[in-house]
């Protein structure tokens, strides 16, 4: 291919040469194999034909000898045995291929034979009797002591038979020699055909297509202005490719100019504005790559039918609309049991399924890797370590090895996707802390950021991890390290200062480590407007709400809702105890208040999560048993993977949303409720990051059951004017600082303006923006 300085080189020379001739070799082996098989069949038939000719020649010679001996044998049969043997002895002889002859009387007894034939008289008995009974010359080939022998028995007119035996092993040797010579010629011809076909296929088809593939990738990622490769075999294809490239570049350039104008003129963060902003910030010569453990769309087999589900959690909620807006590639672990069926050989597919906007590339991990890397180190170690929820972290050396190996797999997938181009890579969350360092070690010029979606606990708690220094060093490979809150940024700076040799610039919130500078910034994450998620509206929504109210007996009820992954950090048990205490203190609300918990099962492979689900169900049953009446129970625990339509519908039904996290990086459920509700109250834990962004919520300490119960009562009895003022202020904040603004600030800080380094391009303090995992 031709580079921008005019030199020619093969694409990805160092990394892709083992697979270079894959398709050409396949075609070559097919053609050479067919030719070899056909030629081999003809050779075998020829050798067998020549074997038959040789055997027929032996048959003729044996017949001639038998006829020559027949007169002497007939005279000898009339003599006594001793005299007959003396008269025949001089006539019975052998040489190299002729084993000898024998004469048999009418009763089948041997009259005379040379010694070699006499030893096999027993084997000749059947042939002799058959010849005498049929009065015909009979021949056969038999093996005696492994030697092939041609035997011919000719009847004598006066009774008896004469037998001639030939050694025909030379015919087998001759046939095997012919087969060997034919085989060598066939092998040589097949190799010659293989070389010719592979060479022709490679130079005429595969090489041009590979060059075209690399050229098209560079066109997409680098806005390459070079002409298509000269090696394209079809002039028409080359012409149309040139025209398509010209049209694409013109459209992309026009889009960039339009995006720059839009960014300058528009102040409302929408999907279109983010797309324009991202194009202006990333540039036309770079692609956007997001890499995370969790995939945005999972194929799962249910009752023999594959279905697409959107996994629970804030990461997908926040990032899917960004990729749909900006395009690019999302690299994630393919964890669905039907994922392989819907991806190509490289693990790629386009998503969303109904309206594709970007590429999802799945990384395949074995069950052992997933158990050690994801369930083990990430979720039994780092997750409880970073959440101050009084759960002891567990660290195992084998899990750490799996964690490192998995991070290397993800980094390799990113490098393969980038190829020779340029990219902005957004690494997501605690599962992939080592990826930034691995990427920078391989491609220092790439722009890499990592966003940590969970809290950062500070230096002393984090030092509990035996590999804390390695994790921090891996993260410091990034150009930008993002957290939800300034508090987490400060905790991270203190941790770095304690664990690794580095230079901290606290004024710029930057860290210099091994010649690499990383900015540390807060980016509070937010949500996408419900109107962009395809949820029902108008009459369709009213029908859905009516059906849900009827199904769950919610007519006339004051409904509070909670939406969570079932996780010990979410304060679910504390929430139910607060509801129980509220009903104990204010029994007048029995029969009038219902709490609905939409709980998504999570990490059920881990014993702690299974125990939590069991405890949650038991506590819900206990509270229901205590307070329920005919036709009413206070708690509806709905454990399932609820799609966005169901979540939106329950949020519309609810007059209150309760978020009681014991420790949470942000918690997007709070913001989703604010965006969905028209007249609701938000009860929000002070330990959730969202409490910093939504101070108008009713803030609670989930450990304070009495205060929690009082806050529920205060929310129910709140003056409508105050309720509207609080909700309006929170809604304005969520709409203004939505997920598109979060993404734009993250991409701007990482990508910087054209021609400048991100570290220098965004010296203004980032707004305190940032997903729960």
PDB file of N, CA and C in Angstrom, residues 698-750:
ATOM      1  N   UNK A 698     -34.863  14.729  48.887  1.00  0.00           N
ATOM      2  CA  UNK A 698     -34.898  14.520  50.327  1.00  0.00           C
ATOM      3  C   UNK A 698     -33.745  13.591  50.689  1.00  0.00           C
ATOM      4  N   UNK A 699     -32.716  14.152  51.289  1.00  0.00           N
ATOM      5  CA  UNK A 699     -31.487  13.417  51.547  1.00  0.00           C
ATOM      6  C   UNK A 699     -31.622  12.651  52.865  1.00  0.00           C
ATOM      7  N   UNK A 700     -31.237  11.342  52.820  1.00  0.00           N
ATOM      8  CA  UNK A 700     -31.367  10.506  54.012  1.00  0.00           C
ATOM      9  C   UNK A 700     -30.059   9.766  54.270  1.00  0.00           C
ATOM     10  N   UNK A 701     -29.909   9.357  55.532  1.00  0.00           N
ATOM     11  CA  UNK A 701     -28.864   8.412  55.915  1.00  0.00           C
ATOM     12  C   UNK A 701     -29.534   7.036  55.998  1.00  0.00           C
ATOM     13  N   UNK A 702     -29.230   6.113  55.096  1.00  0.00           N
ATOM     14  CA  UNK A 702     -29.950   4.832  55.065  1.00  0.00           C
ATOM     15  C   UNK A 702     -29.737   3.984  56.317  1.00  0.00           C
ATOM     16  N   UNK A 703     -28.675   4.280  57.094  1.00  0.00           N
ATOM     17  CA  UNK A 703     -28.448   3.543  58.328  1.00  0.00           C
ATOM     18  C   UNK A 703     -29.369   4.024  59.458  1.00  0.00           C
ATOM     19  N   UNK A 704     -29.917   5.206  59.296  1.00  0.00           N
ATOM     20  CA  UNK A 704     -30.808   5.794  60.302  1.00  0.00           C
ATOM     21  C   UNK A 704     -32.239   5.404  59.970  1.00  0.00           C
ATOM     22  N   UNK A 705     -32.700   4.278  60.492  1.00  0.00           N
ATOM     23  CA  UNK A 705     -34.016   3.762  60.128  1.00  0.00           C
ATOM     24  C   UNK A 705     -35.115   4.722  60.558  1.00  0.00           C
ATOM     25  N   UNK A 706     -35.005   5.315  61.744  1.00  0.00           N
ATOM     26  CA  UNK A 706     -36.041   6.234  62.209  1.00  0.00           C
ATOM     27  C   UNK A 706     -36.112   7.470  61.309  1.00  0.00           C
ATOM     28  N   UNK A 707     -34.954   8.060  61.042  1.00  0.00           N
ATOM     29  CA  UNK A 707     -34.944   9.236  60.171  1.00  0.00           C
ATOM     30  C   UNK A 707     -35.406   8.900  58.762  1.00  0.00           C
ATOM     31  N   UNK A 708     -35.049   7.717  58.287  1.00  0.00           N
ATOM     32  CA  UNK A 708     -35.462   7.260  56.952  1.00  0.00           C
ATOM     33  C   UNK A 708     -36.994   7.177  56.895  1.00  0.00           C
ATOM     34  N   UNK A 709     -37.601   6.569  57.910  1.00  0.00           N
ATOM     35  CA  UNK A 709     -39.060   6.433  57.931  1.00  0.00           C
ATOM     36  C   UNK A 709     -39.733   7.808  57.973  1.00  0.00           C
ATOM     37  N   UNK A 710     -39.166   8.728  58.740  1.00  0.00           N
ATOM     38  CA  UNK A 710     -39.733  10.078  58.803  1.00  0.00           C
ATOM     39  C   UNK A 710     -39.629  10.791  57.456  1.00  0.00           C
ATOM     40  N   UNK A 711     -38.536  10.548  56.732  1.00  0.00           N
ATOM     41  CA  UNK A 711     -38.364  11.174  55.417  1.00  0.00           C
ATOM     42  C   UNK A 711     -39.401  10.648  54.429  1.00  0.00           C
ATOM     43  N   UNK A 712     -39.724   9.362  54.506  1.00  0.00           N
ATOM     44  CA  UNK A 712     -40.776   8.817  53.643  1.00  0.00           C
ATOM     45  C   UNK A 712     -42.098   9.517  53.938  1.00  0.00           C
ATOM     46  N   UNK A 713     -42.416   9.669  55.221  1.00  0.00           N
ATOM     47  CA  UNK A 713     -43.656  10.371  55.568  1.00  0.00           C
ATOM     48  C   UNK A 713     -43.632  11.813  55.065  1.00  0.00           C
ATOM     49  N   UNK A 714     -42.490  12.501  55.239  1.00  0.00           N
ATOM     50  CA  UNK A 714     -42.393  13.892  54.806  1.00  0.00           C
ATOM     51  C   UNK A 714     -42.586  14.002  53.299  1.00  0.00           C
ATOM     52  N   UNK A 715     -42.054  13.048  52.551  1.00  0.00           N
ATOM     53  CA  UNK A 715     -42.231  13.076  51.105  1.00  0.00           C
ATOM     54  C   UNK A 715     -43.676  12.888  50.702  1.00  0.00           C
ATOM     55  N   UNK A 716     -44.384  11.973  51.385  1.00  0.00           N
ATOM     56  CA  UNK A 716     -45.782  11.732  51.048  1.00  0.00           C
ATOM     57  C   UNK A 716     -46.630  12.964  51.356  1.00  0.00           C
ATOM     58  N   UNK A 717     -46.333  13.623  52.459  1.00  0.00           N
ATOM     59  CA  UNK A 717     -47.154  14.738  52.917  1.00  0.00           C
ATOM     60  C   UNK A 717     -46.629  16.098  52.461  1.00  0.00           C
ATOM     61  N   UNK A 718     -45.642  16.112  51.591  1.00  0.00           N
ATOM     62  CA  UNK A 718     -45.045  17.380  51.146  1.00  0.00           C
ATOM     63  C   UNK A 718     -46.066  18.245  50.430  1.00  0.00           C
ATOM     64  N   UNK A 719     -45.965  19.533  50.664  1.00  0.00           N
ATOM     65  CA  UNK A 719     -46.846  20.496  50.000  1.00  0.00           C
ATOM     66  C   UNK A 719     -46.638  20.434  48.487  1.00  0.00           C
ATOM     67  N   UNK A 720     -47.721  20.399  47.700  1.00  0.00           N
ATOM     68  CA  UNK A 720     -47.579  20.269  46.241  1.00  0.00           C
ATOM     69  C   UNK A 720     -46.709  21.357  45.613  1.00  0.00           C
ATOM     70  N   UNK A 721     -46.774  22.564  46.130  1.00  0.00           N
ATOM     71  CA  UNK A 721     -45.960  23.645  45.555  1.00  0.00           C
ATOM     72  C   UNK A 721     -44.478  23.371  45.782  1.00  0.00           C
ATOM     73  N   UNK A 722     -44.135  22.953  47.022  1.00  0.00           N
ATOM     74  CA  UNK A 722     -42.739  22.628  47.307  1.00  0.00           C
ATOM     75  C   UNK A 722     -42.271  21.440  46.467  1.00  0.00           C
ATOM     76  N   UNK A 723     -43.150  20.433  46.337  1.00  0.00           N
ATOM     77  CA  UNK A 723     -42.803  19.254  45.543  1.00  0.00           C
ATOM     78  C   UNK A 723     -42.501  19.637  44.101  1.00  0.00           C
ATOM     79  N   UNK A 724     -43.322  20.513  43.552  1.00  0.00           N
ATOM     80  CA  UNK A 724     -43.111  20.941  42.168  1.00  0.00           C
ATOM     81  C   UNK A 724     -41.825  21.747  42.029  1.00  0.00           C
ATOM     82  N   UNK A 725     -41.556  22.612  42.997  1.00  0.00           N
ATOM     83  CA  UNK A 725     -40.329  23.429  42.931  1.00  0.00           C
ATOM     84  C   UNK A 725     -39.086  22.547  42.989  1.00  0.00           C
ATOM     85  N   UNK A 726     -39.103  21.569  43.889  1.00  0.00           N
ATOM     86  CA  UNK A 726     -37.939  20.682  44.008  1.00  0.00           C
ATOM     87  C   UNK A 726     -37.737  19.871  42.719  1.00  0.00           C
ATOM     88  N   UNK A 727     -38.838  19.301  42.220  1.00  0.00           N
ATOM     89  CA  UNK A 727     -38.717  18.462  41.032  1.00  0.00           C
ATOM     90  C   UNK A 727     -38.298  19.285  39.823  1.00  0.00           C
ATOM     91  N   UNK A 728     -38.818  20.487  39.688  1.00  0.00           N
ATOM     92  CA  UNK A 728     -38.448  21.334  38.550  1.00  0.00           C
ATOM     93  C   UNK A 728     -36.961  21.666  38.576  1.00  0.00           C
ATOM     94  N   UNK A 729     -36.449  22.002  39.768  1.00  0.00           N
ATOM     95  CA  UNK A 729     -35.019  22.342  39.880  1.00  0.00           C
ATOM     96  C   UNK A 729     -34.158  21.121  39.513  1.00  0.00           C
ATOM     97  N   UNK A 730     -34.541  19.935  39.991  1.00  0.00           N
ATOM     98  CA  UNK A 730     -33.760  18.733  39.676  1.00  0.00           C
ATOM     99  C   UNK A 730     -33.878  18.394  38.192  1.00  0.00           C
ATOM    100  N   UNK A 731     -35.077  18.537  37.624  1.00  0.00           N
ATOM    101  CA  UNK A 731     -35.250  18.221  36.207  1.00  0.00           C
ATOM    102  C   UNK A 731     -34.409  19.146  35.338  1.00  0.00           C
ATOM    103  N   UNK A 732     -34.384  20.419  35.678  1.00  0.00           N
ATOM    104  CA  UNK A 732     -33.560  21.365  34.906  1.00  0.00           C
ATOM    105  C   UNK A 732     -32.083  20.979  34.971  1.00  0.00           C
ATOM    106  N   UNK A 733     -31.635  20.565  36.161  1.00  0.00           N
ATOM    107  CA  UNK A 733     -30.228  20.175  36.303  1.00  0.00           C
ATOM    108  C   UNK A 733     -29.915  18.945  35.460  1.00  0.00           C
ATOM    109  N   UNK A 734     -30.831  17.958  35.463  1.00  0.00           N
ATOM    110  CA  UNK A 734     -30.600  16.735  34.691  1.00  0.00           C
ATOM    111  C   UNK A 734     -30.639  17.026  33.199  1.00  0.00           C
ATOM    112  N   UNK A 735     -31.582  17.869  32.772  1.00  0.00           N
ATOM    113  CA  UNK A 735     -31.682  18.177  31.344  1.00  0.00           C
ATOM    114  C   UNK A 735     -30.472  18.970  30.873  1.00  0.00           C
ATOM    115  N   UNK A 736     -29.993  19.889  31.722  1.00  0.00           N
ATOM    116  CA  UNK A 736     -28.851  20.714  31.312  1.00  0.00           C
ATOM    117  C   UNK A 736     -27.565  19.898  31.305  1.00  0.00           C
ATOM    118  N   UNK A 737     -27.393  19.091  32.329  1.00  0.00           N
ATOM    119  CA  UNK A 737     -26.175  18.275  32.417  1.00  0.00           C
ATOM    120  C   UNK A 737     -26.535  16.819  32.123  1.00  0.00           C
ATOM    121  N   UNK A 738     -26.928  16.587  30.866  1.00  0.00           N
ATOM    122  CA  UNK A 738     -27.320  15.235  30.479  1.00  0.00           C
ATOM    123  C   UNK A 738     -26.100  14.428  30.039  1.00  0.00           C
ATOM    124  N   UNK A 739     -26.348  13.218  29.573  1.00  0.00           N
ATOM    125  CA  UNK A 739     -25.246  12.333  29.225  1.00  0.00           C
ATOM    126  C   UNK A 739     -24.447  12.869  28.042  1.00  0.00           C
ATOM    127  N   UNK A 740     -25.085  13.630  27.166  1.00  0.00           N
ATOM    128  CA  UNK A 740     -24.376  14.172  26.008  1.00  0.00           C
ATOM    129  C   UNK A 740     -23.363  15.236  26.440  1.00  0.00           C
ATOM    130  N   UNK A 741     -23.731  16.021  27.433  1.00  0.00           N
ATOM    131  CA  UNK A 741     -22.774  17.002  27.934  1.00  0.00           C
ATOM    132  C   UNK A 741     -21.614  16.303  28.650  1.00  0.00           C
ATOM    133  N   UNK A 742     -21.945  15.264  29.436  1.00  0.00           N
ATOM    134  CA  UNK A 742     -20.885  14.496  30.096  1.00  0.00           C
ATOM    135  C   UNK A 742     -19.905  13.945  29.070  1.00  0.00           C
ATOM    136  N   UNK A 743     -20.430  13.338  28.012  1.00  0.00           N
ATOM    137  CA  UNK A 743     -19.566  12.749  26.994  1.00  0.00           C
ATOM    138  C   UNK A 743     -18.750  13.805  26.285  1.00  0.00           C
ATOM    139  N   UNK A 744     -19.370  14.952  26.012  1.00  0.00           N
ATOM    140  CA  UNK A 744     -18.655  16.003  25.288  1.00  0.00           C
ATOM    141  C   UNK A 744     -17.480  16.528  26.111  1.00  0.00           C
ATOM    142  N   UNK A 745     -17.675  16.714  27.413  1.00  0.00           N
ATOM    143  CA  UNK A 745     -16.592  17.227  28.253  1.00  0.00           C
ATOM    144  C   UNK A 745     -15.475  16.186  28.392  1.00  0.00           C
ATOM    145  N   UNK A 746     -15.876  14.927  28.486  1.00  0.00           N
ATOM    146  CA  UNK A 746     -14.876  13.858  28.577  1.00  0.00           C
ATOM    147  C   UNK A 746     -14.057  13.784  27.289  1.00  0.00           C
ATOM    148  N   UNK A 747     -14.737  13.808  26.145  1.00  0.00           N
ATOM    149  CA  UNK A 747     -14.048  13.696  24.858  1.00  0.00           C
ATOM    150  C   UNK A 747     -13.208  14.943  24.589  1.00  0.00           C
ATOM    151  N   UNK A 748     -13.733  16.124  24.934  1.00  0.00           N
ATOM    152  CA  UNK A 748     -12.985  17.361  24.713  1.00  0.00           C
ATOM    153  C   UNK A 748     -11.698  17.366  25.526  1.00  0.00           C
ATOM    154  N   UNK A 749     -11.806  16.983  26.785  1.00  0.00           N
ATOM    155  CA  UNK A 749     -10.618  16.996  27.647  1.00  0.00           C
ATOM    156  C   UNK A 749      -9.587  15.976  27.173  1.00  0.00           C
ATOM    157  N   UNK A 750     -10.062  14.825  26.712  1.00  0.00           N
ATOM    158  CA  UNK A 750      -9.141  13.789  26.253  1.00  0.00           C
ATOM    159  C   UNK A 750      -8.596  14.088  24.864  1.00  0.00           C
TER     160      UNK A 750
END
